[in-house]
Tab-separated table of C-alpha atoms in Angstrom:
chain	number	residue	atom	x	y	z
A	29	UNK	CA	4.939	16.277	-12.523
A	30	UNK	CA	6.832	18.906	-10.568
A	31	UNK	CA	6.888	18.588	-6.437
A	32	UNK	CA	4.210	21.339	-4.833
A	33	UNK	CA	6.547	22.879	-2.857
A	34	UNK	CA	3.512	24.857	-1.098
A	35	UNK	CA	1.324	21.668	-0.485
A	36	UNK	CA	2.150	20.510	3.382
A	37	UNK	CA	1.010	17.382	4.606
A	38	UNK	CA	-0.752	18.652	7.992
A	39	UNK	CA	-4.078	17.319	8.648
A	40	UNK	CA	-3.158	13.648	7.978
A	41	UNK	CA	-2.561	10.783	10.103
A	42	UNK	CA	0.638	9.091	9.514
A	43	UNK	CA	3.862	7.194	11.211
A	44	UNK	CA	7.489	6.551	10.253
A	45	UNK	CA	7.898	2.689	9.526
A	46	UNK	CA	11.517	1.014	9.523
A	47	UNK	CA	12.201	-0.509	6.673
A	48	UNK	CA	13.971	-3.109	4.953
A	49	UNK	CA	16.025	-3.259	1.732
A	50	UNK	CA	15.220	-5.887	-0.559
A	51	UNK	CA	16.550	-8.099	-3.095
A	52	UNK	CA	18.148	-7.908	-5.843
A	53	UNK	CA	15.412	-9.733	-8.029
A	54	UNK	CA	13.532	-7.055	-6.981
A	55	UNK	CA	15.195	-4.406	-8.002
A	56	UNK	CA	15.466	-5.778	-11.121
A	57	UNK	CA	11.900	-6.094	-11.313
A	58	UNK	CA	11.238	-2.194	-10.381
A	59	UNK	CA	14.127	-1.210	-12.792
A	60	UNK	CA	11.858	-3.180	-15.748
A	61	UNK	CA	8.970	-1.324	-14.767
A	62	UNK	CA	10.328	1.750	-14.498
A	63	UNK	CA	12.279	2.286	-17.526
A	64	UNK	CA	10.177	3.487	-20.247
A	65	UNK	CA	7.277	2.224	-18.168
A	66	UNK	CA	8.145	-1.001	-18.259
A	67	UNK	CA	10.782	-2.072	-20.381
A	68	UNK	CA	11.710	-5.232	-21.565
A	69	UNK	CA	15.222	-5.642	-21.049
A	70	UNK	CA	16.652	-6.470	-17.639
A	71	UNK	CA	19.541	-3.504	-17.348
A	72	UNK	CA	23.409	-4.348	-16.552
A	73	UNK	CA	24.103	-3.403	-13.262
A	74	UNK	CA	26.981	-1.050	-12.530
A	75	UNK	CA	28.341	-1.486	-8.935
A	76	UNK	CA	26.926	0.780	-6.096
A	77	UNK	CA	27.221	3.808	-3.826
A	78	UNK	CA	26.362	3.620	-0.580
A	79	UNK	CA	22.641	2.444	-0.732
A	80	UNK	CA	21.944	3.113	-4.355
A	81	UNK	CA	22.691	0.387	-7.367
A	82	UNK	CA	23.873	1.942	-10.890
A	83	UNK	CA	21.680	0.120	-13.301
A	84	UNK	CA	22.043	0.800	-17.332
A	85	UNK	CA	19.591	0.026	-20.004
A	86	UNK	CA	19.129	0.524	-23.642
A	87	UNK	CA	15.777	1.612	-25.018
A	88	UNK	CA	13.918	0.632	-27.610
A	89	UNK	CA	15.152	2.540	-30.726
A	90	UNK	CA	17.677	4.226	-28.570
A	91	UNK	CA	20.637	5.161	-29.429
A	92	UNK	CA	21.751	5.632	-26.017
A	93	UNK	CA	21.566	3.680	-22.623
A	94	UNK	CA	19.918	5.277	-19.835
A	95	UNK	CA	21.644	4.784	-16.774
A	96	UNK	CA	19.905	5.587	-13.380
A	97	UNK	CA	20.704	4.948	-9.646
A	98	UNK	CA	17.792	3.008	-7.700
A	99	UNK	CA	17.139	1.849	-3.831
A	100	UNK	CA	13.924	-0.476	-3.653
A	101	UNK	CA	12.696	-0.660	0.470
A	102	UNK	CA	9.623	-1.969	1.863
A	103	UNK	CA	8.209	-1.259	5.759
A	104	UNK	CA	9.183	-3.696	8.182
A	105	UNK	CA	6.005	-3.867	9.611
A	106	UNK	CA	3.858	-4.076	6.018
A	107	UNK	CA	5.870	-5.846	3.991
A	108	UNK	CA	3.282	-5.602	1.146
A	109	UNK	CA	4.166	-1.901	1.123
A	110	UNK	CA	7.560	-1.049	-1.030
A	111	UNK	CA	8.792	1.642	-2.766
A	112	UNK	CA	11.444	1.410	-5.986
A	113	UNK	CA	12.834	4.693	-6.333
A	114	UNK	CA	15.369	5.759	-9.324
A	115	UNK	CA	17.209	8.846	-9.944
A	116	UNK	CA	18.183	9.530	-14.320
A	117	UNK	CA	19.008	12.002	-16.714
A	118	UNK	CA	16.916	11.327	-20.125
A	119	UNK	CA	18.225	10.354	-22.906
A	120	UNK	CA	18.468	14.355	-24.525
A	121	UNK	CA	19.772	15.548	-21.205
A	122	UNK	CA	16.971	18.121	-20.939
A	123	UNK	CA	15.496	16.504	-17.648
A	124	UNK	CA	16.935	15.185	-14.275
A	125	UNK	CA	13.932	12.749	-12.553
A	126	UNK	CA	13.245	11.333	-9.453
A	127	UNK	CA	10.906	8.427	-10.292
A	128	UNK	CA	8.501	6.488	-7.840
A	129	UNK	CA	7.211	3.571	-7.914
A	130	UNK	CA	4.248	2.915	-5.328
A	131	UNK	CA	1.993	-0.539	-5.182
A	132	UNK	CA	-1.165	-0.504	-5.928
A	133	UNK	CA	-4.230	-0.320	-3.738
A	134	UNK	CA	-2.505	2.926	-2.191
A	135	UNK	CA	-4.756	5.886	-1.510
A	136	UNK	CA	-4.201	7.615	-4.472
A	137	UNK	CA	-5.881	11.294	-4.391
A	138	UNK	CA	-3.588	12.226	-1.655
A	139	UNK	CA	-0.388	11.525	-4.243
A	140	UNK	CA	3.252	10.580	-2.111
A	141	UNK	CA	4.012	13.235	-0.091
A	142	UNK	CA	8.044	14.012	0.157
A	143	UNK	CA	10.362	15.736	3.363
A	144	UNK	CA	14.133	15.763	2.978
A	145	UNK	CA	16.064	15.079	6.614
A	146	UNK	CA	19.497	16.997	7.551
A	147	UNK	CA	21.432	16.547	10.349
A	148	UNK	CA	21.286	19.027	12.989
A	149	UNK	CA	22.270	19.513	17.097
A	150	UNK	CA	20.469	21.835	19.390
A	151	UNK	CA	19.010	21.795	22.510
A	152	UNK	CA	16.048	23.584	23.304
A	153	UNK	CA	14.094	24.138	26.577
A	154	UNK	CA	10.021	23.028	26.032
A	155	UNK	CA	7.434	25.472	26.361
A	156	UNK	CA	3.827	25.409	26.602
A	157	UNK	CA	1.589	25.088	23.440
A	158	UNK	CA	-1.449	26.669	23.124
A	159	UNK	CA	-3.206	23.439	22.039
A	160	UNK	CA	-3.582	20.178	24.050
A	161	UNK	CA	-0.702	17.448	22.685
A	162	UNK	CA	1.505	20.386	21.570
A	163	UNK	CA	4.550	22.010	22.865
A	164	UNK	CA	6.983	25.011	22.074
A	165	UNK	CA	10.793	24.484	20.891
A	166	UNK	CA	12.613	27.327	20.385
A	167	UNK	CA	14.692	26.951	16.843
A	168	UNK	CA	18.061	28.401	16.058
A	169	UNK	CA	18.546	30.757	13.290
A	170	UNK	CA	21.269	28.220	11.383
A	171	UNK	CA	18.711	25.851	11.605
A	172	UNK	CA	16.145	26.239	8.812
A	173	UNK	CA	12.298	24.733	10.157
A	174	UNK	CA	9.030	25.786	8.934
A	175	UNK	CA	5.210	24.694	9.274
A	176	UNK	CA	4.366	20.936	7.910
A	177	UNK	CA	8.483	19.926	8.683
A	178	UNK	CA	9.368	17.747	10.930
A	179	UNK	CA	11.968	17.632	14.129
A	180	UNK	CA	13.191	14.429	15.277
A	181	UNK	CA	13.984	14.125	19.084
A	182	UNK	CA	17.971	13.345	19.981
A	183	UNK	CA	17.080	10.705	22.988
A	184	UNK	CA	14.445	8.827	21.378
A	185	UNK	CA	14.109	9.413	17.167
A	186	UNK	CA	10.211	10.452	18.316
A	187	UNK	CA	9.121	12.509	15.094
A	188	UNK	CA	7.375	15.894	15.799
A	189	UNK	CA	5.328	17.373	13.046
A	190	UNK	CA	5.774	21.390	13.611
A	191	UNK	CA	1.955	22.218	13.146
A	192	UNK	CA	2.771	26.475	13.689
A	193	UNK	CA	5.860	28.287	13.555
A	194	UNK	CA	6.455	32.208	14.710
A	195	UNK	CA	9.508	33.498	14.265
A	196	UNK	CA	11.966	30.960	15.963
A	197	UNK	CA	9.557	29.538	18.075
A	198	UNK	CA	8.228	26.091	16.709
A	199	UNK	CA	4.657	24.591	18.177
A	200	UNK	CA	4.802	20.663	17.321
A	201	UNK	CA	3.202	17.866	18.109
A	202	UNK	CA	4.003	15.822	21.628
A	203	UNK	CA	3.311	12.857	23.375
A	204	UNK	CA	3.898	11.688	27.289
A	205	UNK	CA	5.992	13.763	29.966
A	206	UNK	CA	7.276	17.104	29.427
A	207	UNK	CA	10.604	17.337	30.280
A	208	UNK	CA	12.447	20.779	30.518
A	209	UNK	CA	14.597	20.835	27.595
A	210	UNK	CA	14.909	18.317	24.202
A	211	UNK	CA	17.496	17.538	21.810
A	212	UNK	CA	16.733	17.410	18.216
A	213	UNK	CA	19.065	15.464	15.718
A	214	UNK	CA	17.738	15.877	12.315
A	215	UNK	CA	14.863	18.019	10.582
A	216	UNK	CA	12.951	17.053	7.535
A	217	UNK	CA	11.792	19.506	5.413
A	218	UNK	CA	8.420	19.434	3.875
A	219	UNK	CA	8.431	19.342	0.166
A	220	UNK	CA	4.989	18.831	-0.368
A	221	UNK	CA	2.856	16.187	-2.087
A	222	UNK	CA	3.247	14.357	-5.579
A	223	UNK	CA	0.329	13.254	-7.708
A	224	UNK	CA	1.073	9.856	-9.124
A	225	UNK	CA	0.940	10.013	-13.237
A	226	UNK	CA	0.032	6.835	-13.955
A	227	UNK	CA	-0.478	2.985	-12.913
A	228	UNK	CA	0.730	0.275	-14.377
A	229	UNK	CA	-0.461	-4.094	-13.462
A	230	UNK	CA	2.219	-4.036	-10.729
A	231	UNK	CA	2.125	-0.625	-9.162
A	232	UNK	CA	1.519	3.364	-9.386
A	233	UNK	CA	4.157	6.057	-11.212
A	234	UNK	CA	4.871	9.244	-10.545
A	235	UNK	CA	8.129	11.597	-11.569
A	236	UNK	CA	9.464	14.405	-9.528
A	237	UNK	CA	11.412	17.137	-11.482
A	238	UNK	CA	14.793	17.486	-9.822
A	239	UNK	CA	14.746	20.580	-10.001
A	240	UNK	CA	18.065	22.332	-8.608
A	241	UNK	CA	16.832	23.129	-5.187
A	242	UNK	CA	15.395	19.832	-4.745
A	243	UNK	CA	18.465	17.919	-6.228
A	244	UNK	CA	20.815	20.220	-3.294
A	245	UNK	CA	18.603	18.964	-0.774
A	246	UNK	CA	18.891	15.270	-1.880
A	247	UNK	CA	22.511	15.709	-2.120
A	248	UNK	CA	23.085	17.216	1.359
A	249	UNK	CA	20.169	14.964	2.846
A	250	UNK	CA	20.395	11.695	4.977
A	251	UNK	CA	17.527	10.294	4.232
A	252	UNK	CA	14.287	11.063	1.669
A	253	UNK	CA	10.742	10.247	3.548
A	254	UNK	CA	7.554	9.468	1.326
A	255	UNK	CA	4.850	9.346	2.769
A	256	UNK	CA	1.831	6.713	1.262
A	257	UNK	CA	-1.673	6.981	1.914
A	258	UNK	CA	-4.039	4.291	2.548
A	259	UNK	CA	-6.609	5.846	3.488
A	260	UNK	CA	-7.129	9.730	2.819
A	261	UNK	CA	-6.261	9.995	6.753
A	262	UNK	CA	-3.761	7.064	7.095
A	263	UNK	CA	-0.450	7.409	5.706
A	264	UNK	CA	2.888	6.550	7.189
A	265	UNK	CA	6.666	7.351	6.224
A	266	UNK	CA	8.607	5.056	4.316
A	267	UNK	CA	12.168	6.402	4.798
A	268	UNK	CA	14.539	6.062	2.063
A	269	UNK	CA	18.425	6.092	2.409
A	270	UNK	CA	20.481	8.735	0.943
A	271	UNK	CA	23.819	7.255	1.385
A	272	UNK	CA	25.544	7.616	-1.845
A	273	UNK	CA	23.103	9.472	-3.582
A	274	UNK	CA	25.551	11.994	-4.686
A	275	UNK	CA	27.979	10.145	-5.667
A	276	UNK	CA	26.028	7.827	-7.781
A	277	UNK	CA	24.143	10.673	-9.167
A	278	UNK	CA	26.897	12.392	-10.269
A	279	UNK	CA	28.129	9.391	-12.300
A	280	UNK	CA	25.416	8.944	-14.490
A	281	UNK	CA	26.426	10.072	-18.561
């Protein structure tokens, strides 16, 4: 299933969560259930880049391995909640997939919605919004920001959905004192929301088409943010590192 690049994730409640990496029995575990939805054989690991582990696996009836790069993370503060996410090129070399896997119970008619972050530096003084809760930042022209993405304060990492954008002139959400002028550090860009395909006993699928324009923003990207649902309006951000993502996707056959 292809990302909705015009779905936009306003209207929902959510959070970024920390997170934290985990084992390596669980990756193993995700990379059985996500080969071939779910696989038998265990994989041979390959060494790492960055944050992502080279894992290769051969088939059933294949006359190939598959080889895919995988990061499994969980939120710090639910640690029920993880997400095993591989990156592969199948077997004919016809399709390049991003492939999630989500655990069950998760709300699933709102899908796993996806933003991309890039590092960025400007300063911009803070204007009035024309809502209560919102306030104005004025965008740079290098910088590239629309409706449903998200700025990320310098001074505190606050996350600040833009909810209108005119021209360079960004309304977003914001909390406590108004100072005259804010930093931002990163932007994620709004990729839109992916319906999961299928669910297996130990969690929820869904495949994203890496498409080129979403494979160049993994590549330049620092880190991938899905969002998961528990309720239709309570989701939160599970961010996902993309240290080495290039480099390990670039080595798979």
């Amino acid at each position: 299933m292809k990302v909705n690049l015009a779905a936009t994730l306003s209207g929902a409640a959510w959070r970024p969560s920390r997170i934290a990496r985990l084992s390596g029995f669980a990756l193993l575990a995700a990379f059985c259930l996500l080969h071939a939805g779910g696989a038998s054989a265990q994989g041979v690991s390959r060494g790492k880049d960055g944050d992502w582990e080279t894992r290769c696996d051969k088939p059933p009836g294949a006359q190939e391995e598959v080889c895919s790069i995988m990061q499994f993370v969980s939120a710090e503060d639910r640690p029920n909640v993880g997400l095993a996410v591989v990156a592969l090129k199948t077997v004919d070399k016809k399709a390049q997939i991003l492939r999630v896997l989500a655990p069950l119970g998760v709300y699933l008619k709102r899908g796993l919605g996806v933003s991309v972050g890039t590092v960025v530096s400007f300063k911009s003084p803070l204007g009035d919004g024309d809502k209560p809760g919102t306030v104005t930042v004025t965008v740079p022209a290098n910088v590239d920001a629309k409706q449903g993405d998200i700025l990320v304060r310098a001074d505190n990492n606050e996350f600040m959905r833009i909810v209108a954008m005119t021209d360079r002139t960004a309304t977003v959400q914001w909390n406590g004192d108004k100072p005259a002028s804010v930093g931002i550090s990163e932007v994620f860009q709004n990729l839109g929301a992916v319906g999961f395909d299928r669910c297996l006993p130990d969690g929820c699928v869904l495949d994203v088409d890496l498409t080129p324009q979403v494979l160049d923003m993994l590549r330049k990207g620092t880190t991938a943010l899905f969002y998961v649902y528990q309720t239709p309006d309570d989701g939160f951000g599970i961010p996902v590192s993309l240290n080495g993502f290039a480099a390990g996707f670039d080595k798979l056959p």
